[in-house]
CSV table of C-alpha atoms in Angstrom, one decimal:
chain,number,residue,atom,x,y,z
A,16,MET,CA,-31.5,-39.8,-13.8
A,17,ALA,CA,-33.4,-36.5,-13.8
A,18,ALA,CA,-32.1,-35.7,-10.4
A,19,ALA,CA,-28.5,-36.4,-11.5
A,20,ASP,CA,-29.0,-34.1,-14.5
A,21,GLY,CA,-30.3,-31.4,-12.2
A,22,GLN,CA,-27.2,-31.7,-10.0
A,23,VAL,CA,-24.9,-31.4,-13.0
A,24,ILE,CA,-26.7,-28.2,-14.1
A,25,ALA,CA,-26.6,-26.7,-10.6
A,26,GLN,CA,-22.9,-27.4,-10.4
A,27,LYS,CA,-22.4,-25.7,-13.8
A,28,GLU,CA,-24.4,-22.7,-12.8
A,29,GLN,CA,-22.4,-22.3,-9.6
A,30,ASP,CA,-19.2,-22.0,-11.5
A,31,LEU,CA,-20.3,-19.6,-14.1
A,32,LEU,CA,-17.4,-17.2,-13.3
A,33,SER,CA,-14.8,-20.0,-13.5
A,34,LEU,CA,-15.5,-20.2,-17.2
A,35,LEU,CA,-13.5,-16.9,-17.5
A,36,GLY,CA,-10.5,-18.3,-15.7
A,37,ARG,CA,-8.4,-16.5,-13.2
A,38,GLU,CA,-8.0,-12.7,-13.1
A,39,GLU,CA,-4.9,-11.9,-15.2
A,40,THR,CA,-3.5,-9.4,-12.8
A,41,THR,CA,-0.4,-9.2,-10.5
A,42,GLU,CA,-1.1,-8.0,-7.0
A,43,TYR,CA,1.7,-6.4,-5.2
A,44,ALA,CA,2.0,-6.7,-1.5
A,45,ALA,CA,1.2,-3.2,0.0
A,46,ALA,CA,1.5,-1.6,3.4
A,47,SER,CA,4.1,-4.0,4.8
A,48,PHE,CA,5.0,-1.1,7.0
A,49,LYS,CA,2.9,2.0,7.6
A,50,THR,CA,5.6,4.4,6.3
A,51,ASP,CA,8.9,4.2,4.5
A,52,HIS,CA,10.7,4.0,7.8
A,53,VAL,CA,10.5,1.3,10.4
A,54,ILE,CA,11.9,3.5,13.2
A,55,ASN,CA,15.3,4.7,12.1
A,56,LEU,CA,15.8,2.2,9.3
A,57,HIS,CA,14.2,2.6,6.0
A,58,SER,CA,11.4,0.1,5.6
A,59,LEU,CA,10.4,-2.0,2.6
A,60,GLU,CA,7.9,0.6,1.6
A,61,ASN,CA,8.3,3.5,-0.6
A,62,THR,CA,6.5,6.8,-0.7
A,63,ALA,CA,3.8,6.3,-3.4
A,64,ALA,CA,4.1,7.9,-6.8
A,65,GLY,CA,3.3,11.6,-6.7
A,66,VAL,CA,3.1,11.8,-2.9
A,67,LEU,CA,5.2,14.1,-0.8
A,68,ASP,CA,5.8,12.9,2.8
A,69,ILE,CA,6.9,15.6,5.2
A,70,LYS,CA,8.7,14.1,8.2
A,71,ILE,CA,9.4,15.7,11.6
A,72,SER,CA,11.5,13.4,13.7
A,73,HIS,CA,12.5,14.2,17.3
A,74,ARG,CA,14.6,12.5,20.0
A,75,PHE,CA,14.6,13.7,23.6
A,76,GLY,CA,17.7,13.2,25.7
A,77,PHE,CA,18.6,10.0,27.5
A,78,LEU,CA,16.3,8.8,30.2
A,79,SER,CA,19.5,8.2,32.3
A,80,GLU,CA,20.1,12.0,32.5
A,81,GLY,CA,17.8,11.9,35.6
A,82,LEU,CA,15.6,14.5,37.1
A,83,TYR,CA,17.9,17.5,36.5
A,84,GLN,CA,17.3,17.1,32.7
A,85,LEU,CA,13.7,15.9,33.4
A,86,PHE,CA,14.8,12.4,32.1
A,87,GLY,CA,15.9,13.8,28.8
A,88,LEU,CA,12.8,16.0,28.1
A,89,ASP,CA,15.0,19.2,28.4
A,90,GLN,CA,17.1,18.1,25.4
A,91,ALA,CA,16.2,17.5,21.8
A,92,THR,CA,17.7,16.3,18.6
A,93,ILE,CA,15.6,16.9,15.5
A,94,ARG,CA,15.4,16.1,11.8
A,95,ILE,CA,13.1,17.7,9.4
A,96,GLY,CA,12.8,16.0,6.0
A,97,ALA,CA,10.8,15.4,2.9
A,98,ASP,CA,10.4,12.3,0.9
A,99,TYR,CA,8.9,12.1,-2.6
A,100,GLY,CA,7.7,9.2,-4.7
A,101,ILE,CA,8.8,9.7,-8.3
A,102,THR,CA,7.3,6.4,-9.3
A,103,ASP,CA,5.9,3.6,-7.1
A,104,ARG,CA,9.3,2.0,-7.2
A,105,LEU,CA,11.6,5.1,-7.0
A,106,SER,CA,11.7,7.6,-4.3
A,107,ILE,CA,14.0,10.3,-3.1
A,108,GLY,CA,14.3,12.4,0.0
A,109,VAL,CA,16.2,15.2,1.7
A,110,GLY,CA,16.6,16.2,5.3
A,111,ARG,CA,18.4,18.4,7.8
A,112,SER,CA,19.4,17.1,11.3
A,113,SER,CA,20.5,19.1,14.3
A,114,TYR,CA,22.9,16.2,15.0
A,115,GLU,CA,26.2,17.5,13.7
A,116,LYS,CA,24.2,20.0,11.6
A,117,SER,CA,23.9,17.5,8.9
A,118,TYR,CA,22.2,17.6,5.5
A,119,ASP,CA,21.3,14.3,4.0
A,120,GLY,CA,19.7,12.9,0.8
A,121,PHE,CA,18.7,9.5,-0.3
A,122,ILE,CA,17.5,7.6,-3.3
A,123,LYS,CA,15.7,4.3,-3.0
A,124,TYR,CA,14.6,1.9,-5.6
A,125,LYS,CA,12.6,-1.3,-5.4
A,126,ILE,CA,14.3,-3.9,-7.5
A,127,LEU,CA,11.8,-6.7,-6.8
A,128,ARG,CA,8.3,-6.4,-5.4
A,129,GLN,CA,6.5,-9.1,-3.5
A,130,SER,CA,3.5,-10.1,-5.5
A,131,THR,CA,0.9,-12.8,-6.2
A,132,GLY,CA,-1.3,-13.5,-9.2
A,133,LEU,CA,0.1,-13.5,-12.7
A,134,ARG,CA,3.6,-12.9,-11.4
A,135,THR,CA,4.6,-14.4,-8.1
A,136,MET,CA,7.4,-13.0,-6.1
A,137,PRO,CA,8.0,-14.1,-2.5
A,138,ILE,CA,10.1,-11.1,-1.4
A,139,THR,CA,10.7,-7.4,-1.9
A,140,ILE,CA,14.2,-6.1,-2.5
A,141,ALA,CA,15.0,-2.4,-2.4
A,142,VAL,CA,18.3,-0.7,-2.8
A,143,LEU,CA,19.1,2.5,-0.8
A,144,GLY,CA,21.8,5.0,-1.2
A,145,THR,CA,22.3,7.9,1.2
A,146,THR,CA,24.7,10.7,1.5
A,147,CYS,CA,25.3,13.0,4.4
A,148,ILE,CA,27.3,16.2,4.8
A,149,GLU,CA,27.9,17.5,8.3
A,150,THR,CA,28.5,21.2,8.6
A,151,LEU,CA,30.0,21.7,12.1
A,152,HIS,CA,32.7,24.3,12.3
A,153,TRP,CA,36.1,22.6,11.7
A,154,ALA,CA,37.6,21.4,15.0
A,155,HIS,CA,41.0,22.5,13.8
A,156,PRO,CA,40.5,25.4,11.4
A,157,GLU,CA,44.3,26.0,11.2
A,158,ARG,CA,44.7,22.7,9.3
A,159,ASN,CA,44.2,22.2,5.7
A,160,ASN,CA,40.7,20.8,5.9
A,161,LEU,CA,39.1,19.0,3.0
A,162,PHE,CA,35.4,19.3,2.2
A,163,SER,CA,35.3,15.6,1.5
A,164,SER,CA,36.0,15.0,5.1
A,165,ARG,CA,32.5,16.1,5.9
A,166,MET,CA,30.9,13.5,3.7
A,167,TYR,CA,29.5,10.1,4.5
A,168,HIS,CA,27.9,7.6,2.2
A,169,VAL,CA,25.7,4.6,2.9
A,170,ALA,CA,24.7,1.7,0.6
A,171,GLN,CA,22.0,-0.6,1.8
A,172,LEU,CA,19.9,-3.5,0.6
A,173,ILE,CA,16.5,-4.0,2.1
A,174,ILE,CA,15.2,-7.6,1.7
A,175,GLY,CA,11.9,-8.4,3.3
A,176,ARG,CA,8.5,-10.0,3.1
A,177,LYS,CA,5.0,-9.2,4.3
A,178,PHE,CA,4.3,-12.7,5.8
A,179,SER,CA,0.7,-11.9,6.6
A,180,ASN,CA,-1.5,-8.9,7.0
A,181,GLY,CA,-0.2,-8.4,10.5
A,182,PHE,CA,3.5,-9.5,10.3
A,183,SER,CA,6.4,-8.2,8.2
A,184,LEU,CA,10.1,-8.8,8.5
A,185,GLN,CA,13.1,-7.4,6.7
A,186,ILE,CA,16.9,-7.5,6.9
A,187,SER,CA,19.2,-4.7,5.7
A,188,PRO,CA,22.8,-5.5,5.0
A,189,THR,CA,24.6,-2.1,5.0
A,190,LEU,CA,27.9,-0.5,4.2
A,191,VAL,CA,28.7,2.9,5.8
A,192,HIS,CA,31.5,4.8,4.3
A,193,ARG,CA,33.1,7.5,6.3
A,194,ASN,CA,35.7,9.7,4.5
A,195,LEU,CA,37.3,10.8,7.8
A,196,VAL,CA,37.4,8.9,11.1
A,197,GLU,CA,38.8,10.1,14.4
A,198,THR,CA,41.3,7.5,15.1
A,199,ALA,CA,43.4,5.1,13.0
A,200,SER,CA,41.7,2.1,14.7
A,201,GLU,CA,38.3,3.0,13.3
A,202,LYS,CA,37.4,1.7,9.9
A,203,ASN,CA,36.4,4.0,7.1
A,204,ASP,CA,34.1,1.3,5.7
A,205,VAL,CA,31.7,-0.1,8.3
A,206,LEU,CA,29.7,-3.3,7.7
A,207,ALA,CA,26.4,-3.8,9.5
A,208,CYS,CA,23.2,-5.7,9.2
A,209,GLY,CA,19.8,-4.4,10.3
A,210,PHE,CA,16.9,-6.5,11.3
A,211,ALA,CA,13.4,-5.1,11.6
A,212,GLY,CA,9.9,-6.2,11.9
A,213,ARG,CA,6.4,-5.1,12.8
A,214,ILE,CA,3.3,-6.7,14.3
A,215,LYS,CA,0.0,-5.1,13.7
A,216,LEU,CA,-1.9,-4.8,16.9
A,217,ASN,CA,-5.1,-3.5,15.3
A,218,LYS,CA,-6.0,-1.7,12.1
A,219,ARG,CA,-4.4,1.6,13.2
A,220,LEU,CA,-1.7,0.5,15.6
A,221,SER,CA,1.4,-1.6,15.1
A,222,LEU,CA,4.4,-2.6,17.2
A,223,ASN,CA,7.8,-2.1,15.5
A,224,ALA,CA,11.3,-3.2,16.4
A,225,GLU,CA,14.7,-2.9,14.8
A,226,TYR,CA,18.2,-4.0,15.7
A,227,ILE,CA,21.4,-3.2,13.9
A,228,TYR,CA,24.3,-5.6,14.3
A,229,LEU,CA,27.8,-4.1,13.7
A,230,LEU,CA,30.5,-6.5,12.7
A,231,PRO,CA,33.2,-6.4,15.4
A,232,ASP,CA,36.3,-4.1,15.5
A,233,GLN,CA,35.2,-1.5,13.1
A,234,VAL,CA,34.1,1.5,15.1
A,235,ALA,CA,35.2,3.5,18.1
A,236,ALA,CA,35.1,2.0,21.6
A,237,GLY,CA,31.8,2.9,23.3
A,238,VAL,CA,29.7,2.5,20.2
A,239,HIS,CA,26.8,0.2,20.6
A,240,ASN,CA,24.5,-1.7,18.3
A,241,SER,CA,21.3,0.3,17.8
A,242,LEU,CA,18.1,-1.1,19.2
A,243,SER,CA,14.7,0.6,18.9
A,244,LEU,CA,11.2,-0.4,19.9
A,245,GLY,CA,8.1,1.6,19.0
A,246,PHE,CA,4.6,2.0,17.9
A,247,ASP,CA,3.1,3.3,14.7
A,248,ILE,CA,-0.2,5.1,15.2
A,249,GLU,CA,-2.2,6.0,12.2
A,250,THR,CA,-4.6,8.9,12.3
A,251,GLY,CA,-6.0,9.6,8.8
A,252,GLY,CA,-3.3,11.5,6.9
A,253,HIS,CA,-0.7,11.2,9.6
A,254,VAL,CA,1.4,8.4,10.9
A,255,PHE,CA,2.7,9.1,14.4
A,256,GLN,CA,5.7,6.9,15.4
A,257,LEU,CA,6.5,6.8,19.1
A,258,HIS,CA,9.5,4.9,20.2
A,259,PHE,CA,12.4,4.2,22.5
A,260,THR,CA,15.9,4.0,21.0
A,261,ASN,CA,19.5,4.2,22.1
A,262,SER,CA,20.4,6.0,18.9
A,263,THR,CA,20.6,9.8,18.8
A,264,SER,CA,21.0,10.4,15.1
A,265,MET,CA,18.2,9.8,12.7
A,266,ILE,CA,20.3,9.1,9.6
A,267,GLU,CA,22.0,5.9,8.7
A,268,ARG,CA,25.6,6.8,9.2
A,269,GLY,CA,24.8,8.2,12.7
A,270,PHE,CA,22.5,5.5,14.1
A,271,ILE,CA,24.4,2.7,12.6
A,272,ALA,CA,28.0,3.7,13.3
A,273,GLU,CA,27.8,6.3,16.1
A,274,THR,CA,25.2,5.0,18.6
A,275,VAL,CA,26.7,5.6,22.0
A,276,GLY,CA,23.6,4.9,24.1
A,277,ASP,CA,23.6,1.8,26.2
A,278,TRP,CA,20.2,0.3,26.9
A,279,GLY,CA,21.6,-1.4,30.0
A,280,LYS,CA,22.5,1.9,31.6
A,281,GLY,CA,19.2,3.6,30.7
A,282,ASP,CA,20.7,5.6,27.8
A,283,ILE,CA,17.4,5.5,26.0
A,284,HIS,CA,15.8,8.3,24.0
A,285,LEU,CA,12.1,8.7,23.9
A,286,GLY,CA,11.4,9.8,20.4
A,287,PHE,CA,8.8,10.3,17.7
A,288,ASN,CA,8.5,10.7,14.0
A,289,ILE,CA,5.5,12.4,12.5
A,290,SER,CA,4.8,11.7,8.9
A,291,ARG,CA,2.2,13.7,6.9
A,292,VAL,CA,1.5,12.9,3.3
A,293,PHE,CA,0.4,15.3,0.6
A,294,THR,CA,-0.7,14.1,-2.9
A,295,ILE,CA,1.1,16.3,-5.4
A,296,VAL,CA,0.4,14.4,-8.6
A,297,LYS,CA,-2.8,12.5,-8.8
A,298,PRO,CA,-2.6,9.0,-10.4
A,299,LYS,CA,-4.3,8.6,-13.8
A,300,THR,CA,-7.3,6.4,-13.6
B,20,MET,CA,-3.7,-10.8,-31.7
B,21,LYS,CA,-5.1,-13.9,-33.2
B,22,LYS,CA,-7.4,-14.3,-30.3
B,23,HIS,CA,-8.6,-10.7,-30.6
B,24,PHE,CA,-9.3,-11.2,-34.3
B,25,PHE,CA,-11.3,-14.3,-33.5
B,26,LEU,CA,-13.3,-12.3,-30.9
B,27,ILE,CA,-14.0,-9.6,-33.4
B,28,ILE,CA,-15.3,-12.2,-35.9
B,29,LEU,CA,-17.5,-13.6,-33.2
B,30,PHE,CA,-18.6,-10.2,-32.2
B,31,ILE,CA,-19.7,-9.2,-35.7
B,32,GLY,CA,-21.3,-12.6,-36.3
B,33,GLY,CA,-22.9,-12.8,-32.9
B,34,PHE,CA,-24.5,-9.4,-32.9
B,35,THR,CA,-26.5,-9.5,-36.0
B,36,GLY,CA,-29.0,-10.8,-33.4
B,37,PHE,CA,-28.9,-11.5,-29.7
B,38,SER,CA,-28.7,-15.2,-29.3
B,39,PHE,CA,-30.4,-17.0,-26.5
B,40,GLY,CA,-28.5,-20.1,-25.3
B,41,GLN,CA,-25.4,-18.1,-25.7
B,42,LYS,CA,-23.0,-17.0,-22.9
B,43,TYR,CA,-21.7,-13.5,-22.9
B,44,PHE,CA,-18.8,-12.1,-20.9
B,45,SER,CA,-16.5,-9.2,-20.2
B,46,LYS,CA,-13.2,-8.8,-18.4
B,47,THR,CA,-13.3,-5.1,-18.5
B,48,GLY,CA,-16.4,-4.3,-16.5
B,49,ARG,CA,-16.2,-0.8,-15.1
B,50,VAL,CA,-17.1,-0.1,-11.5
B,51,HIS,CA,-17.1,3.4,-10.1
B,52,ILE,CA,-17.6,4.0,-6.4
B,53,VAL,CA,-18.3,7.4,-4.8
B,54,SER,CA,-18.6,8.3,-1.1
B,55,GLU,CA,-19.9,11.8,-0.6
B,56,ALA,CA,-19.5,13.0,3.0
B,57,PRO,CA,-19.6,16.5,4.4
B,58,VAL,CA,-15.8,16.8,4.5
B,59,GLU,CA,-14.7,15.0,1.4
B,60,LYS,CA,-15.7,13.2,-1.7
B,61,ILE,CA,-13.9,10.0,-2.3
B,62,GLU,CA,-14.0,8.2,-5.7
B,63,ALA,CA,-12.4,5.1,-7.1
B,64,ASP,CA,-12.5,3.2,-10.3
B,65,ASN,CA,-12.0,-0.4,-11.2
B,66,ASN,CA,-11.9,-1.3,-14.9
B,67,ASN,CA,-11.3,-5.0,-14.6
B,68,GLY,CA,-14.6,-6.4,-13.5
B,69,TYR,CA,-15.2,-10.0,-14.6
B,70,VAL,CA,-18.8,-10.7,-15.8
B,71,ILE,CA,-20.4,-13.7,-17.3
B,72,PHE,CA,-24.0,-13.8,-18.4
B,73,ASP,CA,-25.9,-16.9,-19.4
B,74,ALA,CA,-28.6,-15.8,-21.9
B,75,ALA,CA,-30.4,-19.1,-21.6
B,76,SER,CA,-31.3,-18.6,-18.0
B,77,GLY,CA,-30.8,-14.9,-17.4
B,78,ARG,CA,-28.3,-15.7,-14.7
B,79,PHE,CA,-25.1,-13.8,-14.4
B,80,GLU,CA,-22.1,-13.4,-12.1
B,81,PHE,CA,-19.9,-10.3,-11.6
B,82,SER,CA,-16.6,-10.2,-9.7
B,83,VAL,CA,-14.1,-7.4,-9.0
B,84,LEU,CA,-10.8,-7.5,-7.2
B,85,ILE,CA,-10.8,-5.1,-4.3
B,86,LYS,CA,-7.1,-4.2,-4.8
B,87,GLY,CA,-8.0,-3.2,-8.4
B,88,PHE,CA,-9.7,0.0,-7.3
B,89,THR,CA,-7.6,3.1,-7.9
B,90,PHE,CA,-8.1,6.2,-5.9
B,91,GLN,CA,-7.0,9.8,-6.4
B,92,LYS,CA,-4.8,9.5,-3.3
B,93,ALA,CA,-2.5,6.6,-2.6
B,94,LEU,CA,-3.2,6.8,1.1
B,95,MET,CA,-7.0,6.5,0.5
B,96,GLN,CA,-6.3,3.4,-1.5
B,97,GLU,CA,-4.2,2.0,1.3
B,98,HIS,CA,-6.8,2.7,3.9
B,99,PHE,CA,-9.6,1.3,1.7
B,100,ASN,CA,-7.7,-2.0,1.4
B,101,GLU,CA,-6.1,-2.2,4.9
B,102,ASN,CA,-8.7,-0.7,7.2
B,103,TYR,CA,-12.1,-1.0,5.5
B,104,MET,CA,-12.2,-3.8,2.9
B,105,GLU,CA,-9.4,-5.9,4.4
B,106,SER,CA,-8.6,-7.1,0.9
B,107,ASP,CA,-5.8,-9.5,2.0
B,108,ASP,CA,-8.5,-11.5,3.7
B,109,TYR,CA,-11.4,-10.7,1.4
B,110,PRO,CA,-9.9,-10.1,-2.1
B,111,LYS,CA,-13.1,-10.0,-4.1
B,112,ALA,CA,-16.5,-8.6,-4.2
B,113,VAL,CA,-18.9,-11.0,-6.1
B,114,TYR,CA,-22.4,-10.6,-7.2
B,115,LYS,CA,-24.3,-13.7,-8.3
B,116,GLY,CA,-27.8,-13.1,-9.5
B,117,SER,CA,-30.3,-13.2,-12.3
B,118,ILE,CA,-32.5,-10.9,-14.3
B,119,ALA,CA,-36.1,-11.0,-13.0
B,120,ASP,CA,-38.7,-12.3,-15.4
B,121,TRP,CA,-36.0,-13.0,-18.0
B,122,SER,CA,-38.2,-15.4,-19.9
B,123,THR,CA,-40.8,-12.7,-20.6
B,124,ILE,CA,-38.3,-10.2,-22.0
B,125,HIS,CA,-37.9,-10.1,-25.7
B,126,LEU,CA,-34.7,-8.3,-26.6
B,127,MET,CA,-34.5,-6.4,-29.8
B,128,ASN,CA,-31.8,-4.4,-31.4
B,129,ASP,CA,-31.6,-0.6,-30.8
B,130,HIS,CA,-33.6,-0.8,-27.6
B,131,VAL,CA,-32.9,-0.1,-24.0
B,132,PHE,CA,-34.5,-2.5,-21.5
B,133,GLN,CA,-35.2,-1.7,-17.9
B,134,VAL,CA,-34.8,-4.8,-15.8
B,135,ASN,CA,-34.6,-5.8,-12.2
B,136,VAL,CA,-31.7,-7.8,-10.9
B,137,GLU,CA,-31.9,-10.1,-7.9
B,138,GLY,CA,-29.2,-12.1,-6.2
B,139,GLN,CA,-26.5,-12.3,-3.6
B,140,LEU,CA,-23.8,-9.8,-3.0
B,141,THR,CA,-20.6,-11.0,-1.2
B,142,MET,CA,-18.0,-8.6,0.0
B,143,HIS,CA,-15.9,-8.2,3.1
B,144,GLY,CA,-16.8,-11.8,4.1
B,145,VAL,CA,-20.6,-11.0,4.2
B,146,THR,CA,-23.2,-12.3,1.8
B,147,LYS,CA,-26.5,-10.4,1.6
B,148,PRO,CA,-29.4,-10.7,-0.8
B,149,PHE,CA,-29.3,-7.7,-3.1
B,150,LYS,CA,-31.7,-6.2,-5.6
B,151,CYS,CA,-31.2,-3.3,-8.0
B,152,PRO,CA,-32.5,-2.0,-11.3
B,153,ALA,CA,-30.4,-2.2,-14.4
B,154,SER,CA,-30.5,-1.3,-18.0
B,155,ILE,CA,-29.6,-3.6,-20.9
B,156,ILE,CA,-28.7,-1.6,-24.0
B,157,MET,CA,-29.0,-3.5,-27.3
B,158,LYS,CA,-27.3,-1.9,-30.3
B,159,SER,CA,-26.4,-3.4,-33.6
B,160,GLY,CA,-22.8,-3.2,-32.5
B,161,GLY,CA,-23.2,-5.1,-29.2
B,162,VAL,CA,-24.9,-5.5,-25.9
B,163,SER,CA,-24.0,-3.6,-22.8
B,164,ALA,CA,-25.5,-3.2,-19.3
B,165,THR,CA,-25.5,-0.5,-16.7
B,166,SER,CA,-26.6,-0.2,-13.1
B,167,SER,CA,-26.5,2.3,-10.3
B,168,PHE,CA,-27.2,1.5,-6.7
B,169,ASP,CA,-26.2,2.4,-3.1
B,170,ILE,CA,-24.5,0.0,-0.7
B,171,ALA,CA,-24.9,0.6,3.0
B,172,ILE,CA,-21.5,-0.3,4.1
B,173,ALA,CA,-22.6,-1.2,7.7
B,174,ASP,CA,-24.5,-4.1,6.1
B,175,PHE,CA,-21.2,-5.6,5.1
B,176,ASN,CA,-19.7,-5.3,8.5
B,177,ILE,CA,-17.5,-2.3,7.6
B,178,GLN,CA,-17.1,0.1,10.5
B,179,ILE,CA,-16.3,3.8,10.2
B,180,PRO,CA,-14.5,5.1,13.2
B,181,LYS,CA,-16.0,8.2,14.8
B,182,VAL,CA,-12.9,10.4,13.9
B,183,VAL,CA,-13.6,10.0,10.2
B,184,LYS,CA,-17.4,9.8,10.2
B,185,ASP,CA,-17.6,13.2,8.4
B,186,ASN,CA,-15.1,11.9,5.8
B,187,ILE,CA,-16.7,8.7,4.7
B,188,SER,CA,-20.4,8.3,3.7
B,189,LYS,CA,-22.5,5.5,5.3
B,190,ASN,CA,-23.8,4.8,1.8
B,191,VAL,CA,-21.5,4.3,-1.1
B,192,LYS,CA,-22.9,5.0,-4.6
B,193,VAL,CA,-21.9,2.4,-7.1
B,194,ASP,CA,-22.1,2.7,-10.9
B,195,VAL,CA,-21.5,-0.3,-13.1
B,196,LYS,CA,-21.1,-0.5,-16.8
B,197,VAL,CA,-20.2,-3.5,-18.9
B,198,ASP,CA,-19.8,-4.2,-22.6
B,199,LEU,CA,-20.5,-7.9,-23.2
B,200,LEU,CA,-18.9,-10.1,-25.8
B,201,PRO,CA,-20.3,-13.5,-26.8
B,202,MET,CA,-18.3,-16.5,-25.6
B,203,LYS,CA,-17.3,-19.0,-28.2
């Protein structure tokens, strides 16, 4: 009898903390991807509140250009951009690409955040809007050209989940609107769906992949679906993304609706994105 | 609100004298961690430590959620969780211990008592015996406790890569402060 009492007491003592019940907090899934971009596509992640993320993205020429162009290394397409987190859910960004001398801007908002604890939510959903203005000289200056012809808009939903510490997956249904297209057979509104994922290889290295499926009969002949494979390498304050892609442009309307590279023919760009974050506004503790 | 009111009543009633045989708790235990290395000083706070103290036996337990630590820089917080503490796999740090020689301590109001704490600290999947000094502060308004100690992070199987060895200290200084309330 005495022994049984002792056991009961021991059990009670072991569960001292359980008397307080569960922690009343909601834990949001974090770091489903190392930056707010998978490769070309926006990822589930946002730039954190008060953080400025300077991005330098670069694509060499096609490997298929051969030795004369040193397998693409002689050529370069570049985008310089800056993303900023207004809150943990709302971020904005601007950029300038050498591809068609484009200026772009985006706004991204997390509608739902994957969480456990007090509030449980299995997935994250973000909505993204981007606008692009290309500033090439008019091909036909003698015509009555409209400024609106230079503009492109993209609306995208990003739906995804961090399945485990090492594995995240997302799908991105997308609408690309082009005010002016080259031929009557091309659609002004292009529907596409992006698929992207990452597998963490170790704490500082992950393997990323993305594929964007274009619904048939919308774009010019010779446009391919975008496929990119790459690595995220984290070094303290930088994330270095190294990848292979058949897309030349680094903004949505370009890599979704204007990818001309064909993986089968070796039209593959070696590319990299460098992301460096700066804390502008420190969080209140 | 009703619950709070009830707690306040208990608080006033309970602290006219410290009552043995009573359990005390807090859900707002404060934990401040500091790593001072040649290149940078990194600090983080967690204000949601769960503490429960059994005055009958002198035993207590303390638990903090690793993801509850907030840093000055979002990236530091991400690295802390992802690369060092691996908080998805090891979400909590827990201390289970007791106050040494509890039965010989006679607590009185308006006194600060220096005590020693002995027990087991579990974090990052490693459990180690851990001792540290602590203070129990008795005031007519309530009882609180503080403690400061260092944790050698290598003891808890947390590795610092060579590239950042000047950024992160091998010993992290921890300050704990809790205001305890009597449990009903």
